[in-house]
Amino acid sequence: MKKTIKRTFRVSKYVIYKETLVDYKEHFWSFLGAFFGIGIIAFIQSYQLLQAENVFLIGSFGASSVLIYGAIQSPLAQPRNLIGGHVLSAIVGVTIYKIVPDIIWLSAPLAVAFSIILMQYTKTLHPPGGATALIAVSSTGKIPELGYWYVISPVLSGCIILLIVALFFNNLTANRSYPTHNRLIKLLRKKHTHRMKK
């Protein structure tokens, strides 16, 4: 029992130490990725869409940015999770809204709960997806009118923008690699290192 407590304490100390380290370069790339990812979506919303259609920037993209630019090694931040989690959750949210449109105390928990189960089942768990489902059932104005178009825009199109920016900024330095299990990225890095040795 004492060994377990000591080990847990050591691991906790290490995790807290690692989390509180300040790596200014990493923070710089996280900042740039998030700034440009959200910035492009906000720019499109502000200048390209009509005021009546001004629904391109949704709150769950902010949470996704934390994962895909700030915690790029997390399994929950990988492209499959980003796109799959949001898209599946959006489908669930719109479907629940169509079935139970005016009973928020029922539609909101159903949308979030079903989106979690579907993401778990398809191995696309992405926590901001729960917010995407909730936005579909709890928003007023334009989003409910979109119906299943909500899945395409803003959800899928916004995810693609965030992903493209993440692929660019998260692979600019040798210390960052995104996605983590991508064979193509690893192959390119090997070739680059091989050329540098020559």
mmCIF file with all atom_site columns, C-alpha atoms in Angstrom:
data_model
loop_
_atom_site.group_PDB
_atom_site.id
_atom_site.type_symbol
_atom_site.label_atom_id
_atom_site.label_alt_id
_atom_site.label_comp_id
_atom_site.label_asym_id
_atom_site.label_entity_id
_atom_site.label_seq_id
_atom_site.pdbx_PDB_ins_code
_atom_site.Cartn_x
_atom_site.Cartn_y
_atom_site.Cartn_z
_atom_site.occupancy
_atom_site.B_iso_or_equiv
_atom_site.pdbx_formal_charge
_atom_site.auth_seq_id
_atom_site.auth_comp_id
_atom_site.auth_asym_id
_atom_site.auth_atom_id
_atom_site.pdbx_PDB_model_num
ATOM 1   C CA . MET A 1 1   ? 0.000   0.000  0.000   1.00 0.00 ? 1   MET A CA 1
ATOM 2   C CA . LYS A 1 2   ? 2.816   2.408  0.917   1.00 0.00 ? 2   LYS A CA 1
ATOM 3   C CA . LYS A 1 3   ? 4.596   1.621  -2.372  1.00 0.00 ? 3   LYS A CA 1
ATOM 4   C CA . THR A 1 4   ? 1.452   2.429  -4.324  1.00 0.00 ? 4   THR A CA 1
ATOM 5   C CA . ILE A 1 5   ? 0.989   5.739  -2.501  1.00 0.00 ? 5   ILE A CA 1
ATOM 6   C CA . LYS A 1 6   ? 4.660   6.689  -2.996  1.00 0.00 ? 6   LYS A CA 1
ATOM 7   C CA . ARG A 1 7   ? 4.525   5.755  -6.680  1.00 0.00 ? 7   ARG A CA 1
ATOM 8   C CA . THR A 1 8   ? 1.291   7.735  -7.199  1.00 0.00 ? 8   THR A CA 1
ATOM 9   C CA . PHE A 1 9   ? 2.871   10.713 -5.440  1.00 0.00 ? 9   PHE A CA 1
ATOM 10  C CA . ARG A 1 10  ? 6.010   10.499 -7.644  1.00 0.00 ? 10  ARG A CA 1
ATOM 11  C CA . VAL A 1 11  ? 3.966   10.238 -10.827 1.00 0.00 ? 11  VAL A CA 1
ATOM 12  C CA . SER A 1 12  ? 1.750   13.152 -9.761  1.00 0.00 ? 12  SER A CA 1
ATOM 13  C CA . LYS A 1 13  ? 4.792   15.272 -8.969  1.00 0.00 ? 13  LYS A CA 1
ATOM 14  C CA . TYR A 1 14  ? 6.292   14.494 -12.370 1.00 0.00 ? 14  TYR A CA 1
ATOM 15  C CA . VAL A 1 15  ? 3.071   15.295 -14.225 1.00 0.00 ? 15  VAL A CA 1
ATOM 16  C CA . ILE A 1 16  ? 2.650   18.587 -12.355 1.00 0.00 ? 16  ILE A CA 1
ATOM 17  C CA . TYR A 1 17  ? 6.291   19.453 -13.052 1.00 0.00 ? 17  TYR A CA 1
ATOM 18  C CA . LYS A 1 18  ? 5.940   18.692 -16.789 1.00 0.00 ? 18  LYS A CA 1
ATOM 19  C CA . GLU A 1 19  ? 2.693   20.626 -17.044 1.00 0.00 ? 19  GLU A CA 1
ATOM 20  C CA . THR A 1 20  ? 4.186   23.709 -15.394 1.00 0.00 ? 20  THR A CA 1
ATOM 21  C CA . LEU A 1 21  ? 7.347   23.820 -17.529 1.00 0.00 ? 21  LEU A CA 1
ATOM 22  C CA . VAL A 1 22  ? 7.403   26.885 -19.712 1.00 0.00 ? 22  VAL A CA 1
ATOM 23  C CA . ASP A 1 23  ? 8.523   26.115 -23.231 1.00 0.00 ? 23  ASP A CA 1
ATOM 24  C CA . TYR A 1 24  ? 8.189   29.444 -24.996 1.00 0.00 ? 24  TYR A CA 1
ATOM 25  C CA . LYS A 1 25  ? 8.709   27.951 -28.460 1.00 0.00 ? 25  LYS A CA 1
ATOM 26  C CA . GLU A 1 26  ? 5.883   25.461 -27.971 1.00 0.00 ? 26  GLU A CA 1
ATOM 27  C CA . HIS A 1 27  ? 3.600   28.198 -26.648 1.00 0.00 ? 27  HIS A CA 1
ATOM 28  C CA . PHE A 1 28  ? 4.513   30.388 -29.597 1.00 0.00 ? 28  PHE A CA 1
ATOM 29  C CA . TRP A 1 29  ? 3.467   27.726 -32.141 1.00 0.00 ? 29  TRP A CA 1
ATOM 30  C CA . SER A 1 30  ? 0.299   26.945 -30.169 1.00 0.00 ? 30  SER A CA 1
ATOM 31  C CA . PHE A 1 31  ? -0.555  30.654 -30.152 1.00 0.00 ? 31  PHE A CA 1
ATOM 32  C CA . LEU A 1 32  ? 0.041   31.045 -33.884 1.00 0.00 ? 32  LEU A CA 1
ATOM 33  C CA . GLY A 1 33  ? -1.956  27.931 -34.766 1.00 0.00 ? 33  GLY A CA 1
ATOM 34  C CA . ALA A 1 34  ? -4.936  28.955 -32.663 1.00 0.00 ? 34  ALA A CA 1
ATOM 35  C CA . PHE A 1 35  ? -4.740  32.568 -33.830 1.00 0.00 ? 35  PHE A CA 1
ATOM 36  C CA . PHE A 1 36  ? -4.761  31.669 -37.519 1.00 0.00 ? 36  PHE A CA 1
ATOM 37  C CA . GLY A 1 37  ? -7.194  28.746 -37.224 1.00 0.00 ? 37  GLY A CA 1
ATOM 38  C CA . ILE A 1 38  ? -9.874  30.712 -35.401 1.00 0.00 ? 38  ILE A CA 1
ATOM 39  C CA . GLY A 1 39  ? -8.884  33.906 -37.226 1.00 0.00 ? 39  GLY A CA 1
ATOM 40  C CA . ILE A 1 40  ? -9.590  32.446 -40.673 1.00 0.00 ? 40  ILE A CA 1
ATOM 41  C CA . ILE A 1 41  ? -13.004 31.177 -39.574 1.00 0.00 ? 41  ILE A CA 1
ATOM 42  C CA . ALA A 1 42  ? -13.826 34.533 -37.936 1.00 0.00 ? 42  ALA A CA 1
ATOM 43  C CA . PHE A 1 43  ? -12.646 36.397 -41.055 1.00 0.00 ? 43  PHE A CA 1
ATOM 44  C CA . ILE A 1 44  ? -14.899 34.293 -43.287 1.00 0.00 ? 44  ILE A CA 1
ATOM 45  C CA . GLN A 1 45  ? -17.809 34.916 -40.921 1.00 0.00 ? 45  GLN A CA 1
ATOM 46  C CA . SER A 1 46  ? -17.196 38.658 -40.738 1.00 0.00 ? 46  SER A CA 1
ATOM 47  C CA . TYR A 1 47  ? -16.397 39.511 -44.328 1.00 0.00 ? 47  TYR A CA 1
ATOM 48  C CA . GLN A 1 48  ? -17.600 36.750 -46.624 1.00 0.00 ? 48  GLN A CA 1
ATOM 49  C CA . LEU A 1 49  ? -21.025 35.818 -45.269 1.00 0.00 ? 49  LEU A CA 1
ATOM 50  C CA . LEU A 1 50  ? -24.151 37.930 -45.298 1.00 0.00 ? 50  LEU A CA 1
ATOM 51  C CA . GLN A 1 51  ? -25.320 39.163 -41.892 1.00 0.00 ? 51  GLN A CA 1
ATOM 52  C CA . ALA A 1 52  ? -28.391 36.925 -42.214 1.00 0.00 ? 52  ALA A CA 1
ATOM 53  C CA . GLU A 1 53  ? -26.157 33.865 -42.695 1.00 0.00 ? 53  GLU A CA 1
ATOM 54  C CA . ASN A 1 54  ? -23.541 34.914 -40.170 1.00 0.00 ? 54  ASN A CA 1
ATOM 55  C CA . VAL A 1 55  ? -23.142 31.526 -38.442 1.00 0.00 ? 55  VAL A CA 1
ATOM 56  C CA . PHE A 1 56  ? -19.698 30.134 -39.163 1.00 0.00 ? 56  PHE A CA 1
ATOM 57  C CA . LEU A 1 57  ? -17.841 30.507 -35.880 1.00 0.00 ? 57  LEU A CA 1
ATOM 58  C CA . ILE A 1 58  ? -19.246 28.217 -33.187 1.00 0.00 ? 58  ILE A CA 1
ATOM 59  C CA . GLY A 1 59  ? -18.060 27.969 -29.597 1.00 0.00 ? 59  GLY A CA 1
ATOM 60  C CA . SER A 1 60  ? -16.919 24.356 -29.781 1.00 0.00 ? 60  SER A CA 1
ATOM 61  C CA . PHE A 1 61  ? -14.162 25.368 -32.228 1.00 0.00 ? 61  PHE A CA 1
ATOM 62  C CA . GLY A 1 62  ? -12.464 27.230 -29.379 1.00 0.00 ? 62  GLY A CA 1
ATOM 63  C CA . ALA A 1 63  ? -12.305 24.035 -27.348 1.00 0.00 ? 63  ALA A CA 1
ATOM 64  C CA . SER A 1 64  ? -11.018 22.099 -30.356 1.00 0.00 ? 64  SER A CA 1
ATOM 65  C CA . SER A 1 65  ? -8.271  24.677 -30.779 1.00 0.00 ? 65  SER A CA 1
ATOM 66  C CA . VAL A 1 66  ? -7.031  23.983 -27.261 1.00 0.00 ? 66  VAL A CA 1
ATOM 67  C CA . LEU A 1 67  ? -6.588  20.323 -28.213 1.00 0.00 ? 67  LEU A CA 1
ATOM 68  C CA . ILE A 1 68  ? -5.262  20.518 -31.767 1.00 0.00 ? 68  ILE A CA 1
ATOM 69  C CA . TYR A 1 69  ? -2.863  23.418 -31.173 1.00 0.00 ? 69  TYR A CA 1
ATOM 70  C CA . GLY A 1 70  ? -2.056  23.083 -27.470 1.00 0.00 ? 70  GLY A CA 1
ATOM 71  C CA . ALA A 1 71  ? -2.228  19.330 -26.774 1.00 0.00 ? 71  ALA A CA 1
ATOM 72  C CA . ILE A 1 72  ? -1.249  17.889 -30.134 1.00 0.00 ? 72  ILE A CA 1
ATOM 73  C CA . GLN A 1 73  ? -0.037  14.560 -28.723 1.00 0.00 ? 73  GLN A CA 1
ATOM 74  C CA . SER A 1 74  ? -3.427  13.796 -27.178 1.00 0.00 ? 74  SER A CA 1
ATOM 75  C CA . PRO A 1 75  ? -5.355  10.956 -28.838 1.00 0.00 ? 75  PRO A CA 1
ATOM 76  C CA . LEU A 1 76  ? -8.427  13.214 -28.611 1.00 0.00 ? 76  LEU A CA 1
ATOM 77  C CA . ALA A 1 77  ? -6.719  15.858 -30.786 1.00 0.00 ? 77  ALA A CA 1
ATOM 78  C CA . GLN A 1 78  ? -5.998  13.695 -33.821 1.00 0.00 ? 78  GLN A CA 1
ATOM 79  C CA . PRO A 1 79  ? -7.634  14.504 -37.195 1.00 0.00 ? 79  PRO A CA 1
ATOM 80  C CA . ARG A 1 80  ? -9.971  11.481 -37.081 1.00 0.00 ? 80  ARG A CA 1
ATOM 81  C CA . ASN A 1 81  ? -11.238 12.664 -33.692 1.00 0.00 ? 81  ASN A CA 1
ATOM 82  C CA . LEU A 1 82  ? -11.477 16.319 -34.691 1.00 0.00 ? 82  LEU A CA 1
ATOM 83  C CA . ILE A 1 83  ? -13.533 15.784 -37.832 1.00 0.00 ? 83  ILE A CA 1
ATOM 84  C CA . GLY A 1 84  ? -15.359 12.602 -36.854 1.00 0.00 ? 84  GLY A CA 1
ATOM 85  C CA . GLY A 1 85  ? -16.251 13.859 -33.383 1.00 0.00 ? 85  GLY A CA 1
ATOM 86  C CA . HIS A 1 86  ? -17.679 17.150 -34.606 1.00 0.00 ? 86  HIS A CA 1
ATOM 87  C CA . VAL A 1 87  ? -19.501 15.783 -37.647 1.00 0.00 ? 87  VAL A CA 1
ATOM 88  C CA . LEU A 1 88  ? -21.107 12.837 -35.833 1.00 0.00 ? 88  LEU A CA 1
ATOM 89  C CA . SER A 1 89  ? -22.106 15.059 -32.918 1.00 0.00 ? 89  SER A CA 1
ATOM 90  C CA . ALA A 1 90  ? -23.620 17.604 -35.294 1.00 0.00 ? 90  ALA A CA 1
ATOM 91  C CA . ILE A 1 91  ? -25.673 14.875 -36.984 1.00 0.00 ? 91  ILE A CA 1
ATOM 92  C CA . VAL A 1 92  ? -26.877 13.648 -33.586 1.00 0.00 ? 92  VAL A CA 1
ATOM 93  C CA . GLY A 1 93  ? -27.702 17.184 -32.438 1.00 0.00 ? 93  GLY A CA 1
ATOM 94  C CA . VAL A 1 94  ? -29.732 18.048 -35.545 1.00 0.00 ? 94  VAL A CA 1
ATOM 95  C CA . THR A 1 95  ? -31.546 14.701 -35.458 1.00 0.00 ? 95  THR A CA 1
ATOM 96  C CA . ILE A 1 96  ? -32.497 15.092 -31.790 1.00 0.00 ? 96  ILE A CA 1
ATOM 97  C CA . TYR A 1 97  ? -33.644 18.667 -32.471 1.00 0.00 ? 97  TYR A CA 1
ATOM 98  C CA . LYS A 1 98  ? -35.921 17.414 -35.267 1.00 0.00 ? 98  LYS A CA 1
ATOM 99  C CA . ILE A 1 99  ? -37.389 14.702 -33.028 1.00 0.00 ? 99  ILE A CA 1
ATOM 100 C CA . VAL A 1 100 ? -37.745 16.780 -29.825 1.00 0.00 ? 100 VAL A CA 1
ATOM 101 C CA . PRO A 1 101 ? -37.598 20.438 -30.926 1.00 0.00 ? 101 PRO A CA 1
ATOM 102 C CA . ASP A 1 102 ? -39.172 22.344 -28.046 1.00 0.00 ? 102 ASP A CA 1
ATOM 103 C CA . ILE A 1 103 ? -38.313 20.336 -24.937 1.00 0.00 ? 103 ILE A CA 1
ATOM 104 C CA . ILE A 1 104 ? -34.814 21.576 -24.077 1.00 0.00 ? 104 ILE A CA 1
ATOM 105 C CA . TRP A 1 105 ? -34.612 19.642 -20.795 1.00 0.00 ? 105 TRP A CA 1
ATOM 106 C CA . LEU A 1 106 ? -34.924 16.448 -22.855 1.00 0.00 ? 106 LEU A CA 1
ATOM 107 C CA . SER A 1 107 ? -33.236 17.351 -26.159 1.00 0.00 ? 107 SER A CA 1
ATOM 108 C CA . ALA A 1 108 ? -30.049 18.794 -24.624 1.00 0.00 ? 108 ALA A CA 1
ATOM 109 C CA . PRO A 1 109 ? -29.081 15.771 -22.508 1.00 0.00 ? 109 PRO A CA 1
ATOM 110 C CA . LEU A 1 110 ? -30.149 13.342 -25.255 1.00 0.00 ? 110 LEU A CA 1
ATOM 111 C CA . ALA A 1 111 ? -27.985 15.127 -27.836 1.00 0.00 ? 111 ALA A CA 1
ATOM 112 C CA . VAL A 1 112 ? -24.888 15.188 -25.637 1.00 0.00 ? 112 VAL A CA 1
ATOM 113 C CA . ALA A 1 113 ? -25.330 11.632 -24.328 1.00 0.00 ? 113 ALA A CA 1
ATOM 114 C CA . PHE A 1 114 ? -25.935 10.103 -27.779 1.00 0.00 ? 114 PHE A CA 1
ATOM 115 C CA . SER A 1 115 ? -23.022 12.048 -29.281 1.00 0.00 ? 115 SER A CA 1
ATOM 116 C CA . ILE A 1 116 ? -20.679 10.673 -26.596 1.00 0.00 ? 116 ILE A CA 1
ATOM 117 C CA . ILE A 1 117 ? -21.830 7.096  -27.217 1.00 0.00 ? 117 ILE A CA 1
ATOM 118 C CA . LEU A 1 118 ? -21.511 7.469  -30.999 1.00 0.00 ? 118 LEU A CA 1
ATOM 119 C CA . MET A 1 119 ? -18.020 8.979  -30.703 1.00 0.00 ? 119 MET A CA 1
ATOM 120 C CA . GLN A 1 120 ? -16.964 6.174  -28.361 1.00 0.00 ? 120 GLN A CA 1
ATOM 121 C CA . TYR A 1 121 ? -18.392 3.537  -30.677 1.00 0.00 ? 121 TYR A CA 1
ATOM 122 C CA . THR A 1 122 ? -16.630 4.971  -33.748 1.00 0.00 ? 122 THR A CA 1
ATOM 123 C CA . LYS A 1 123 ? -13.384 5.766  -31.874 1.00 0.00 ? 123 LYS A CA 1
ATOM 124 C CA . THR A 1 124 ? -13.688 9.462  -32.695 1.00 0.00 ? 124 THR A CA 1
ATOM 125 C CA . LEU A 1 125 ? -13.995 10.821 -29.149 1.00 0.00 ? 125 LEU A CA 1
ATOM 126 C CA . HIS A 1 126 ? -13.433 14.586 -29.202 1.00 0.00 ? 126 HIS A CA 1
ATOM 127 C CA . PRO A 1 127 ? -14.779 16.455 -26.135 1.00 0.00 ? 127 PRO A CA 1
ATOM 128 C CA . PRO A 1 128 ? -15.792 19.623 -28.044 1.00 0.00 ? 128 PRO A CA 1
ATOM 129 C CA . GLY A 1 129 ? -18.117 17.391 -30.078 1.00 0.00 ? 129 GLY A CA 1
ATOM 130 C CA . GLY A 1 130 ? -20.480 17.360 -27.107 1.00 0.00 ? 130 GLY A CA 1
ATOM 131 C CA . ALA A 1 131 ? -20.697 21.150 -27.375 1.00 0.00 ? 131 ALA A CA 1
ATOM 132 C CA . THR A 1 132 ? -21.369 20.884 -31.117 1.00 0.00 ? 132 THR A CA 1
ATOM 133 C CA . ALA A 1 133 ? -24.348 18.603 -30.403 1.00 0.00 ? 133 ALA A CA 1
ATOM 134 C CA . LEU A 1 134 ? -25.563 20.936 -27.649 1.00 0.00 ? 134 LEU A CA 1
ATOM 135 C CA . ILE A 1 135 ? -25.315 23.998 -29.926 1.00 0.00 ? 135 ILE A CA 1
ATOM 136 C CA . ALA A 1 136 ? -27.562 22.233 -32.471 1.00 0.00 ? 136 ALA A CA 1
ATOM 137 C CA . VAL A 1 137 ? -30.376 21.750 -29.953 1.00 0.00 ? 137 VAL A CA 1
ATOM 138 C CA . SER A 1 138 ? -30.022 24.837 -27.759 1.00 0.00 ? 138 SER A CA 1
ATOM 139 C CA . SER A 1 139 ? -29.315 27.666 -30.212 1.00 0.00 ? 139 SER A CA 1
ATOM 140 C CA . THR A 1 140 ? -31.901 30.105 -31.408 1.00 0.00 ? 140 THR A CA 1
ATOM 141 C CA . GLY A 1 141 ? -32.073 31.894 -34.734 1.00 0.00 ? 141 GLY A CA 1
ATOM 142 C CA . LYS A 1 142 ? -30.170 30.677 -37.759 1.00 0.00 ? 142 LYS A CA 1
ATOM 143 C CA . ILE A 1 143 ? -28.706 27.348 -36.528 1.00 0.00 ? 143 ILE A CA 1
ATOM 144 C CA . PRO A 1 144 ? -32.034 25.509 -36.065 1.00 0.00 ? 144 PRO A CA 1
ATOM 145 C CA . GLU A 1 145 ? -33.117 26.745 -39.516 1.00 0.00 ? 145 GLU A CA 1
ATOM 146 C CA . LEU A 1 146 ? -30.006 25.203 -41.100 1.00 0.00 ? 146 LEU A CA 1
ATOM 147 C CA . GLY A 1 147 ? -31.119 21.664 -40.321 1.00 0.00 ? 147 GLY A CA 1
ATOM 148 C CA . TYR A 1 148 ? -28.598 19.141 -41.636 1.00 0.00 ? 148 TYR A CA 1
ATOM 149 C CA . TRP A 1 149 ? -26.725 21.932 -43.444 1.00 0.00 ? 149 TRP A CA 1
ATOM 150 C CA . TYR A 1 150 ? -25.339 22.690 -39.971 1.00 0.00 ? 150 TYR A CA 1
ATOM 151 C CA . VAL A 1 151 ? -23.266 19.516 -40.350 1.00 0.00 ? 151 VAL A CA 1
ATOM 152 C CA . ILE A 1 152 ? -21.669 20.791 -43.588 1.00 0.00 ? 152 ILE A CA 1
ATOM 153 C CA . SER A 1 153 ? -21.333 24.445 -42.644 1.00 0.00 ? 153 SER A CA 1
ATOM 154 C CA . PRO A 1 154 ? -20.250 25.559 -40.117 1.00 0.00 ? 154 PRO A CA 1
ATOM 155 C CA . VAL A 1 155 ? -19.183 22.201 -38.604 1.00 0.00 ? 155 VAL A CA 1
ATOM 156 C CA . LEU A 1 156 ? -17.361 20.249 -41.346 1.00 0.00 ? 156 LEU A CA 1
ATOM 157 C CA . SER A 1 157 ? -16.018 23.289 -43.193 1.00 0.00 ? 157 SER A CA 1
ATOM 158 C CA . GLY A 1 158 ? -14.770 24.840 -39.937 1.00 0.00 ? 158 GLY A CA 1
ATOM 159 C CA . CYS A 1 159 ? -13.097 21.575 -38.897 1.00 0.00 ? 159 CYS A CA 1
ATOM 160 C CA . ILE A 1 160 ? -11.306 21.357 -42.235 1.00 0.00 ? 160 ILE A CA 1
ATOM 161 C CA . ILE A 1 161 ? -9.954  24.893 -41.809 1.00 0.00 ? 161 ILE A CA 1
ATOM 162 C CA . LEU A 1 162 ? -8.761  24.126 -38.270 1.00 0.00 ? 162 LEU A CA 1
ATOM 163 C CA . LEU A 1 163 ? -7.154  20.880 -39.463 1.00 0.00 ? 163 LEU A CA 1
ATOM 164 C CA . ILE A 1 164 ? -5.282  22.471 -42.390 1.00 0.00 ? 164 ILE A CA 1
ATOM 165 C CA . VAL A 1 165 ? -3.889  25.158 -40.085 1.00 0.00 ? 165 VAL A CA 1
ATOM 166 C CA . ALA A 1 166 ? -2.938  22.488 -37.507 1.00 0.00 ? 166 ALA A CA 1
ATOM 167 C CA . LEU A 1 167 ? -1.141  20.393 -40.135 1.00 0.00 ? 167 LEU A CA 1
ATOM 168 C CA . PHE A 1 168 ? 0.879   23.455 -41.113 1.00 0.00 ? 168 PHE A CA 1
ATOM 169 C CA . PHE A 1 169 ? 1.784   24.955 -37.719 1.00 0.00 ? 169 PHE A CA 1
ATOM 170 C CA . ASN A 1 170 ? 2.174   21.674 -35.849 1.00 0.00 ? 170 ASN A CA 1
ATOM 171 C CA . ASN A 1 171 ? 4.806   20.386 -38.275 1.00 0.00 ? 171 ASN A CA 1
ATOM 172 C CA . LEU A 1 172 ? 6.998   23.461 -38.699 1.00 0.00 ? 172 LEU A CA 1
ATOM 173 C CA . THR A 1 173 ? 9.575   22.389 -36.120 1.00 0.00 ? 173 THR A CA 1
ATOM 174 C CA . ALA A 1 174 ? 11.302  19.115 -35.343 1.00 0.00 ? 174 ALA A CA 1
ATOM 175 C CA . ASN A 1 175 ? 9.773   19.102 -31.828 1.00 0.00 ? 175 ASN A CA 1
ATOM 176 C CA . ARG A 1 176 ? 6.188   19.068 -33.067 1.00 0.00 ? 176 ARG A CA 1
ATOM 177 C CA . SER A 1 177 ? 4.577   16.292 -35.071 1.00 0.00 ? 177 SER A CA 1
ATOM 178 C CA . TYR A 1 178 ? 0.890   16.169 -35.973 1.00 0.00 ? 178 TYR A CA 1
ATOM 179 C CA . PRO A 1 179 ? -0.862  13.826 -36.404 1.00 0.00 ? 179 PRO A CA 1
ATOM 180 C CA . THR A 1 180 ? 1.064   11.616 -34.007 1.00 0.00 ? 180 THR A CA 1
ATOM 181 C CA . HIS A 1 181 ? 0.588   8.311  -35.806 1.00 0.00 ? 181 HIS A CA 1
ATOM 182 C CA . ASN A 1 182 ? 0.865   9.469  -39.375 1.00 0.00 ? 182 ASN A CA 1
ATOM 183 C CA . ARG A 1 183 ? 3.202   7.310  -41.440 1.00 0.00 ? 183 ARG A CA 1
ATOM 184 C CA . LEU A 1 184 ? 3.578   9.991  -44.108 1.00 0.00 ? 184 LEU A CA 1
ATOM 185 C CA . ILE A 1 185 ? 4.811   12.579 -41.592 1.00 0.00 ? 185 ILE A CA 1
ATOM 186 C CA . LYS A 1 186 ? 7.271   10.072 -40.105 1.00 0.00 ? 186 LYS A CA 1
ATOM 187 C CA . LEU A 1 187 ? 8.548   9.135  -43.569 1.00 0.00 ? 187 LEU A CA 1
ATOM 188 C CA . LEU A 1 188 ? 9.056   12.791 -44.522 1.00 0.00 ? 188 LEU A CA 1
ATOM 189 C CA . ARG A 1 189 ? 10.908  13.454 -41.262 1.00 0.00 ? 189 ARG A CA 1
ATOM 190 C CA . LYS A 1 190 ? 13.185  10.449 -41.875 1.00 0.00 ? 190 LYS A CA 1
ATOM 191 C CA . LYS A 1 191 ? 14.054  11.673 -45.374 1.00 0.00 ? 191 LYS A CA 1
ATOM 192 C CA . HIS A 1 192 ? 14.661  15.191 -44.069 1.00 0.00 ? 192 HIS A CA 1
ATOM 193 C CA . THR A 1 193 ? 16.988  13.895 -41.294 1.00 0.00 ? 193 THR A CA 1
ATOM 194 C CA . HIS A 1 194 ? 18.780  11.640 -43.759 1.00 0.00 ? 194 HIS A CA 1
ATOM 195 C CA . ARG A 1 195 ? 19.463  14.605 -46.089 1.00 0.00 ? 195 ARG A CA 1
ATOM 196 C CA . MET A 1 196 ? 20.689  16.721 -43.190 1.00 0.00 ? 196 MET A CA 1
ATOM 197 C CA . LYS A 1 197 ? 23.252  14.037 -42.217 1.00 0.00 ? 197 LYS A CA 1
ATOM 198 C CA . LYS A 1 198 ? 24.678  14.038 -45.736 1.00 0.00 ? 198 LYS A CA 1
#
